[in-house]
JSON list of C-alpha atoms in Angstrom, two decimals:
[
{"chain": "A", "resi": 263, "resn": "ASP", "atom": "CA", "xyz": [6.42, 22.51, -0.42]},
{"chain": "A", "resi": 264, "resn": "LEU", "atom": "CA", "xyz": [3.32, 20.85, 0.99]},
{"chain": "A", "resi": 265, "resn": "VAL", "atom": "CA", "xyz": [0.02, 22.23, -0.28]},
{"chain": "A", "resi": 266, "resn": "ARG", "atom": "CA", "xyz": [-3.55, 21.49, 0.73]},
{"chain": "A", "resi": 267, "resn": "PHE", "atom": "CA", "xyz": [-6.78, 22.00, -1.20]},
{"chain": "A", "resi": 268, "resn": "ASP", "atom": "CA", "xyz": [-9.46, 23.93, 0.72]},
{"chain": "A", "resi": 269, "resn": "GLY", "atom": "CA", "xyz": [-12.24, 23.22, -1.79]},
{"chain": "A", "resi": 270, "resn": "ILE", "atom": "CA", "xyz": [-11.54, 26.35, -3.79]},
{"chain": "A", "resi": 271, "resn": "ASP", "atom": "CA", "xyz": [-7.78, 26.81, -4.05]},
{"chain": "A", "resi": 272, "resn": "PHE", "atom": "CA", "xyz": [-4.46, 25.13, -3.28]},
{"chain": "A", "resi": 273, "resn": "LEU", "atom": "CA", "xyz": [-2.77, 26.72, -0.27]},
{"chain": "A", "resi": 274, "resn": "SER", "atom": "CA", "xyz": [0.88, 26.39, 0.74]},
{"chain": "A", "resi": 275, "resn": "VAL", "atom": "CA", "xyz": [1.46, 24.91, 4.21]},
{"chain": "A", "resi": 276, "resn": "PRO", "atom": "CA", "xyz": [4.21, 26.78, 6.10]},
{"chain": "A", "resi": 277, "resn": "THR", "atom": "CA", "xyz": [6.80, 24.95, 8.17]},
{"chain": "A", "resi": 278, "resn": "ALA", "atom": "CA", "xyz": [7.08, 26.11, 11.77]},
{"chain": "A", "resi": 279, "resn": "ILE", "atom": "CA", "xyz": [9.72, 25.65, 14.41]},
{"chain": "A", "resi": 280, "resn": "GLU", "atom": "CA", "xyz": [8.83, 26.48, 17.98]},
{"chain": "A", "resi": 281, "resn": "GLU", "atom": "CA", "xyz": [11.62, 28.10, 20.00]},
{"chain": "A", "resi": 282, "resn": "SER", "atom": "CA", "xyz": [11.04, 29.33, 23.55]},
{"chain": "A", "resi": 283, "resn": "GLY", "atom": "CA", "xyz": [7.27, 29.22, 23.05]},
{"chain": "A", "resi": 284, "resn": "GLU", "atom": "CA", "xyz": [7.44, 31.35, 19.90]},
{"chain": "A", "resi": 285, "resn": "ILE", "atom": "CA", "xyz": [6.58, 29.94, 16.49]},
{"chain": "A", "resi": 286, "resn": "LYS", "atom": "CA", "xyz": [9.04, 30.85, 13.73]},
{"chain": "A", "resi": 287, "resn": "LEU", "atom": "CA", "xyz": [8.48, 29.95, 10.10]},
{"chain": "A", "resi": 288, "resn": "GLU", "atom": "CA", "xyz": [11.19, 28.05, 8.23]},
{"chain": "A", "resi": 289, "resn": "LYS", "atom": "CA", "xyz": [12.28, 28.67, 4.71]},
{"chain": "A", "resi": 290, "resn": "THR", "atom": "CA", "xyz": [11.00, 26.35, 1.99]},
{"chain": "A", "resi": 291, "resn": "ILE", "atom": "CA", "xyz": [11.89, 22.68, 2.49]},
{"chain": "A", "resi": 292, "resn": "GLN", "atom": "CA", "xyz": [11.97, 19.80, 0.03]},
{"chain": "A", "resi": 293, "resn": "ILE", "atom": "CA", "xyz": [9.47, 17.04, 0.79]},
{"chain": "A", "resi": 294, "resn": "ILE", "atom": "CA", "xyz": [10.49, 13.47, -0.01]},
{"chain": "A", "resi": 295, "resn": "SER", "atom": "CA", "xyz": [7.82, 11.28, 1.62]},
{"chain": "A", "resi": 296, "resn": "LEU", "atom": "CA", "xyz": [4.31, 11.47, 3.11]},
{"chain": "A", "resi": 297, "resn": "PHE", "atom": "CA", "xyz": [2.60, 9.00, 5.43]},
{"chain": "A", "resi": 298, "resn": "GLU", "atom": "CA", "xyz": [-0.62, 9.17, 7.44]},
{"chain": "A", "resi": 299, "resn": "ASP", "atom": "CA", "xyz": [-0.62, 6.81, 10.41]},
{"chain": "A", "resi": 300, "resn": "SER", "atom": "CA", "xyz": [-3.49, 4.96, 12.11]},
{"chain": "A", "resi": 301, "resn": "ARG", "atom": "CA", "xyz": [-4.01, 7.94, 14.46]},
{"chain": "A", "resi": 302, "resn": "ASP", "atom": "CA", "xyz": [-4.50, 10.29, 11.46]},
{"chain": "A", "resi": 303, "resn": "VAL", "atom": "CA", "xyz": [-1.18, 12.05, 11.99]},
{"chain": "A", "resi": 304, "resn": "LEU", "atom": "CA", "xyz": [0.28, 13.19, 8.66]},
{"chain": "A", "resi": 305, "resn": "TRP", "atom": "CA", "xyz": [4.04, 12.61, 8.80]},
{"chain": "A", "resi": 306, "resn": "VAL", "atom": "CA", "xyz": [6.20, 14.48, 6.31]},
{"chain": "A", "resi": 307, "resn": "GLY", "atom": "CA", "xyz": [9.72, 13.34, 5.43]},
{"chain": "A", "resi": 308, "resn": "THR", "atom": "CA", "xyz": [11.93, 16.15, 4.15]},
{"chain": "A", "resi": 309, "resn": "ARG", "atom": "CA", "xyz": [15.56, 16.68, 3.23]},
{"chain": "A", "resi": 310, "resn": "ALA", "atom": "CA", "xyz": [15.79, 18.53, 6.56]},
{"chain": "A", "resi": 311, "resn": "GLY", "atom": "CA", "xyz": [14.30, 15.85, 8.83]},
{"chain": "A", "resi": 312, "resn": "LEU", "atom": "CA", "xyz": [10.93, 14.56, 9.99]},
{"chain": "A", "resi": 313, "resn": "ARG", "atom": "CA", "xyz": [7.92, 16.86, 10.38]},
{"chain": "A", "resi": 314, "resn": "TRP", "atom": "CA", "xyz": [4.24, 16.37, 11.24]},
{"chain": "A", "resi": 315, "resn": "TYR", "atom": "CA", "xyz": [1.25, 18.35, 10.07]},
{"chain": "A", "resi": 316, "resn": "ASP", "atom": "CA", "xyz": [-0.52, 20.33, 12.83]},
{"chain": "A", "resi": 317, "resn": "ARG", "atom": "CA", "xyz": [-4.08, 20.40, 11.48]},
{"chain": "A", "resi": 318, "resn": "GLU", "atom": "CA", "xyz": [-5.24, 23.04, 14.00]},
{"chain": "A", "resi": 319, "resn": "GLN", "atom": "CA", "xyz": [-2.50, 25.59, 13.22]},
{"chain": "A", "resi": 320, "resn": "GLU", "atom": "CA", "xyz": [-2.12, 24.40, 9.60]},
{"chain": "A", "resi": 321, "resn": "VAL", "atom": "CA", "xyz": [1.67, 24.25, 9.82]},
{"chain": "A", "resi": 322, "resn": "LEU", "atom": "CA", "xyz": [4.36, 21.58, 9.62]},
{"chain": "A", "resi": 323, "resn": "ARG", "atom": "CA", "xyz": [6.10, 21.08, 12.94]},
{"chain": "A", "resi": 324, "resn": "ALA", "atom": "CA", "xyz": [9.48, 19.58, 13.73]},
{"chain": "A", "resi": 325, "resn": "LEU", "atom": "CA", "xyz": [9.66, 16.33, 15.67]},
{"chain": "A", "resi": 326, "resn": "GLU", "atom": "CA", "xyz": [10.02, 16.95, 19.41]},
{"chain": "A", "resi": 327, "resn": "ALA", "atom": "CA", "xyz": [11.02, 13.41, 20.45]},
{"chain": "A", "resi": 328, "resn": "VAL", "atom": "CA", "xyz": [14.49, 12.96, 21.86]},
{"chain": "A", "resi": 329, "resn": "ASP", "atom": "CA", "xyz": [16.80, 12.46, 18.87]},
{"chain": "A", "resi": 330, "resn": "THR", "atom": "CA", "xyz": [20.16, 12.03, 20.55]},
{"chain": "A", "resi": 331, "resn": "GLU", "atom": "CA", "xyz": [21.98, 11.17, 17.32]},
{"chain": "A", "resi": 332, "resn": "SER", "atom": "CA", "xyz": [20.27, 13.97, 15.34]},
{"chain": "A", "resi": 333, "resn": "PHE", "atom": "CA", "xyz": [19.82, 11.66, 12.36]},
{"chain": "A", "resi": 334, "resn": "VAL", "atom": "CA", "xyz": [16.05, 11.99, 12.14]},
{"chain": "A", "resi": 335, "resn": "SER", "atom": "CA", "xyz": [15.78, 15.66, 13.03]},
{"chain": "A", "resi": 336, "resn": "ARG", "atom": "CA", "xyz": [18.33, 16.76, 10.42]},
{"chain": "A", "resi": 337, "resn": "SER", "atom": "CA", "xyz": [18.64, 13.99, 7.80]},
{"chain": "A", "resi": 338, "resn": "SER", "atom": "CA", "xyz": [16.77, 13.17, 4.62]},
{"chain": "A", "resi": 339, "resn": "ILE", "atom": "CA", "xyz": [13.73, 11.04, 5.39]},
{"chain": "A", "resi": 340, "resn": "ASN", "atom": "CA", "xyz": [13.43, 8.62, 2.48]},
{"chain": "A", "resi": 341, "resn": "ALA", "atom": "CA", "xyz": [10.32, 6.66, 3.50]},
{"chain": "A", "resi": 342, "resn": "LEU", "atom": "CA", "xyz": [7.85, 6.22, 6.37]},
{"chain": "A", "resi": 343, "resn": "ALA", "atom": "CA", "xyz": [5.68, 3.30, 7.43]},
{"chain": "A", "resi": 344, "resn": "GLU", "atom": "CA", "xyz": [3.82, 2.05, 10.52]},
{"chain": "A", "resi": 345, "resn": "THR", "atom": "CA", "xyz": [4.23, -1.26, 12.32]},
{"chain": "A", "resi": 346, "resn": "ALA", "atom": "CA", "xyz": [1.25, -3.37, 13.35]},
{"chain": "A", "resi": 347, "resn": "THR", "atom": "CA", "xyz": [1.80, -2.12, 16.93]},
{"chain": "A", "resi": 348, "resn": "GLY", "atom": "CA", "xyz": [1.76, 1.59, 15.98]},
{"chain": "A", "resi": 349, "resn": "GLU", "atom": "CA", "xyz": [5.44, 2.54, 15.87]},
{"chain": "A", "resi": 350, "resn": "LEU", "atom": "CA", "xyz": [6.58, 4.77, 13.02]},
{"chain": "A", "resi": 351, "resn": "LEU", "atom": "CA", "xyz": [9.42, 3.37, 10.91]},
{"chain": "A", "resi": 352, "resn": "ILE", "atom": "CA", "xyz": [11.72, 6.03, 9.49]},
{"chain": "A", "resi": 353, "resn": "ALA", "atom": "CA", "xyz": [14.08, 5.28, 6.60]},
{"chain": "A", "resi": 354, "resn": "THR", "atom": "CA", "xyz": [17.17, 7.50, 6.35]},
{"chain": "A", "resi": 355, "resn": "TYR", "atom": "CA", "xyz": [20.61, 7.33, 4.72]},
{"chain": "A", "resi": 356, "resn": "SER", "atom": "CA", "xyz": [21.88, 6.67, 8.27]},
{"chain": "A", "resi": 357, "resn": "GLY", "atom": "CA", "xyz": [19.71, 3.60, 8.83]},
{"chain": "A", "resi": 358, "resn": "LEU", "atom": "CA", "xyz": [16.27, 2.61, 10.05]},
{"chain": "A", "resi": 359, "resn": "PHE", "atom": "CA", "xyz": [14.80, 4.42, 13.06]},
{"chain": "A", "resi": 360, "resn": "VAL", "atom": "CA", "xyz": [11.69, 3.74, 15.15]},
{"chain": "A", "resi": 361, "resn": "LEU", "atom": "CA", "xyz": [9.47, 6.37, 16.76]},
{"chain": "A", "resi": 362, "resn": "SER", "atom": "CA", "xyz": [7.32, 5.04, 19.62]},
{"chain": "A", "resi": 363, "resn": "SER", "atom": "CA", "xyz": [3.55, 5.10, 19.17]},
{"chain": "A", "resi": 364, "resn": "ASP", "atom": "CA", "xyz": [3.30, 8.02, 21.64]},
{"chain": "A", "resi": 365, "resn": "ALA", "atom": "CA", "xyz": [5.93, 9.93, 19.55]},
{"chain": "A", "resi": 366, "resn": "LEU", "atom": "CA", "xyz": [8.13, 10.47, 22.61]},
{"chain": "A", "resi": 367, "resn": "GLU", "atom": "CA", "xyz": [10.94, 7.93, 22.12]},
{"chain": "A", "resi": 368, "resn": "LEU", "atom": "CA", "xyz": [13.12, 7.68, 19.04]},
{"chain": "A", "resi": 369, "resn": "LYS", "atom": "CA", "xyz": [15.74, 4.96, 18.56]},
{"chain": "A", "resi": 370, "resn": "ARG", "atom": "CA", "xyz": [17.54, 2.90, 15.96]},
{"chain": "A", "resi": 371, "resn": "ALA", "atom": "CA", "xyz": [15.84, -0.30, 14.84]},
{"chain": "A", "resi": 372, "resn": "GLU", "atom": "CA", "xyz": [17.49, -3.32, 16.45]},
{"chain": "A", "resi": 373, "resn": "SER", "atom": "CA", "xyz": [17.81, -6.86, 15.22]},
{"chain": "A", "resi": 374, "resn": "GLU", "atom": "CA", "xyz": [18.53, -10.12, 17.04]},
{"chain": "A", "resi": 375, "resn": "SER", "atom": "CA", "xyz": [20.36, -11.44, 14.01]},
{"chain": "A", "resi": 376, "resn": "PRO", "atom": "CA", "xyz": [24.03, -11.11, 13.12]},
{"chain": "A", "resi": 377, "resn": "LEU", "atom": "CA", "xyz": [22.90, -8.89, 10.23]},
{"chain": "A", "resi": 378, "resn": "GLN", "atom": "CA", "xyz": [22.17, -5.95, 12.58]},
{"chain": "A", "resi": 379, "resn": "GLY", "atom": "CA", "xyz": [24.65, -3.89, 10.56]},
{"chain": "A", "resi": 380, "resn": "ILE", "atom": "CA", "xyz": [22.39, -3.74, 7.53]},
{"chain": "A", "resi": 381, "resn": "LEU", "atom": "CA", "xyz": [19.97, -1.57, 9.52]},
{"chain": "A", "resi": 382, "resn": "LEU", "atom": "CA", "xyz": [22.74, 1.03, 9.94]},
{"chain": "A", "resi": 383, "resn": "GLY", "atom": "CA", "xyz": [23.24, 1.79, 6.23]},
{"chain": "A", "resi": 384, "resn": "GLY", "atom": "CA", "xyz": [21.11, 3.66, 3.72]},
{"chain": "A", "resi": 385, "resn": "VAL", "atom": "CA", "xyz": [17.45, 2.63, 3.84]},
{"chain": "A", "resi": 386, "resn": "HIS", "atom": "CA", "xyz": [15.53, 3.91, 0.82]},
{"chain": "A", "resi": 387, "resn": "ASP", "atom": "CA", "xyz": [12.07, 2.35, 1.09]},
{"chain": "A", "resi": 388, "resn": "ILE", "atom": "CA", "xyz": [9.84, 0.40, 3.50]},
{"chain": "A", "resi": 389, "resn": "LEU", "atom": "CA", "xyz": [6.98, -2.04, 2.91]},
{"chain": "A", "resi": 390, "resn": "VAL", "atom": "CA", "xyz": [5.06, -3.37, 5.94]},
{"chain": "A", "resi": 391, "resn": "ARG", "atom": "CA", "xyz": [2.77, -6.41, 5.84]},
{"chain": "A", "resi": 392, "resn": "GLY", "atom": "CA", "xyz": [1.83, -7.45, 9.38]},
{"chain": "A", "resi": 393, "resn": "ASN", "atom": "CA", "xyz": [5.08, -8.38, 11.15]},
{"chain": "A", "resi": 394, "resn": "ASP", "atom": "CA", "xyz": [6.97, -8.62, 7.86]},
{"chain": "A", "resi": 395, "resn": "ILE", "atom": "CA", "xyz": [8.95, -5.52, 7.00]},
{"chain": "A", "resi": 396, "resn": "TRP", "atom": "CA", "xyz": [10.77, -5.25, 3.68]},
{"chain": "A", "resi": 397, "resn": "LEU", "atom": "CA", "xyz": [13.53, -2.67, 3.35]},
{"chain": "A", "resi": 398, "resn": "GLY", "atom": "CA", "xyz": [15.08, -1.35, 0.15]},
{"chain": "A", "resi": 399, "resn": "LEU", "atom": "CA", "xyz": [18.74, -0.81, 1.04]},
{"chain": "A", "resi": 400, "resn": "ASP", "atom": "CA", "xyz": [21.94, 0.29, -0.64]},
{"chain": "A", "resi": 401, "resn": "GLY", "atom": "CA", "xyz": [22.75, -2.69, -2.84]},
{"chain": "A", "resi": 402, "resn": "GLY", "atom": "CA", "xyz": [20.06, -5.07, -1.66]},
{"chain": "A", "resi": 403, "resn": "LEU", "atom": "CA", "xyz": [16.78, -5.98, -0.09]},
{"chain": "A", "resi": 404, "resn": "SER", "atom": "CA", "xyz": [16.18, -6.94, 3.53]},
{"chain": "A", "resi": 405, "resn": "HIS", "atom": "CA", "xyz": [13.36, -8.85, 5.19]},
{"chain": "A", "resi": 406, "resn": "PHE", "atom": "CA", "xyz": [12.91, -7.95, 8.86]},
{"chain": "A", "resi": 407, "resn": "ASN", "atom": "CA", "xyz": [10.42, -9.68, 11.17]},
{"chain": "A", "resi": 408, "resn": "TRP", "atom": "CA", "xyz": [9.13, -7.13, 13.69]},
{"chain": "A", "resi": 409, "resn": "GLN", "atom": "CA", "xyz": [8.05, -9.79, 16.20]},
{"chain": "A", "resi": 410, "resn": "THR", "atom": "CA", "xyz": [11.15, -11.98, 16.23]},
{"chain": "A", "resi": 411, "resn": "LYS", "atom": "CA", "xyz": [13.58, -9.12, 15.37]},
{"chain": "A", "resi": 412, "resn": "LEU", "atom": "CA", "xyz": [15.32, -11.43, 12.88]},
{"chain": "A", "resi": 413, "resn": "CYS", "atom": "CA", "xyz": [16.39, -10.17, 9.49]},
{"chain": "A", "resi": 414, "resn": "SER", "atom": "CA", "xyz": [17.73, -11.60, 6.28]},
{"chain": "A", "resi": 415, "resn": "TYR", "atom": "CA", "xyz": [19.45, -9.91, 3.38]},
{"chain": "A", "resi": 416, "resn": "ILE", "atom": "CA", "xyz": [19.13, -10.48, -0.36]},
{"chain": "A", "resi": 417, "resn": "PHE", "atom": "CA", "xyz": [22.07, -9.15, -2.39]},
{"chain": "A", "resi": 418, "resn": "LEU", "atom": "CA", "xyz": [20.99, -7.68, -5.67]},
{"chain": "A", "resi": 419, "resn": "THR", "atom": "CA", "xyz": [23.67, -8.09, -8.29]},
{"chain": "A", "resi": 420, "resn": "PRO", "atom": "CA", "xyz": [23.33, -6.88, -11.84]},
{"chain": "A", "resi": 421, "resn": "LYS", "atom": "CA", "xyz": [22.90, -9.57, -14.49]},
{"chain": "A", "resi": 422, "resn": "THR", "atom": "CA", "xyz": [25.95, -10.19, -16.58]},
{"chain": "A", "resi": 423, "resn": "PRO", "atom": "CA", "xyz": [25.37, -9.94, -20.32]},
{"chain": "A", "resi": 424, "resn": "THR", "atom": "CA", "xyz": [25.29, -13.29, -22.12]}
]
C-alpha cells in the first residue's frame, strides 16, 4: 500500500479505477517502485501495472494511455525513470516501454542497433544520466543512448572459483 503523512498521522492512499465515469476502489495492490517526474507527477509501479497519484482526489489512478499490448497496464513495473526530454521509461519483465511526456502515447523502446532484442526481455532497473541510459537486464547490463538509439550489452558471468 501507498501511505502519505498528513503532519499528524499516516494515511492509506486508495487505488481507484474509473469506469463509465464512476470511480471504483481496487483491492490492495503491491507497490514495487516510486518515481516523481519533472512535472511533479508521482508514478507508482505495482505488480498490477502503472498508476499515478491524483493529488486532488488523493487516490492512485490507472494509466489511461493507449496500451495496445497490455504489458504496462497489467504487468509488474520494476523501475521508472525520466529521459532528459521528459518521457517516462518503464521497466517490466516484458521489456522497456516509453510513455510520452504528455502521457498519451505508450510504446516499446526502440533501438537502431542489432541488439534491439535486449529491450524485449526482463528489465529490472534503470539509471538515467543525460542521454545515457543504463538498464539492469536478465543476465546482463545494457547501455542505451537515448539520442542515437544505439545500445550495447555487457554479459555478466559469475566468476569461476580459483
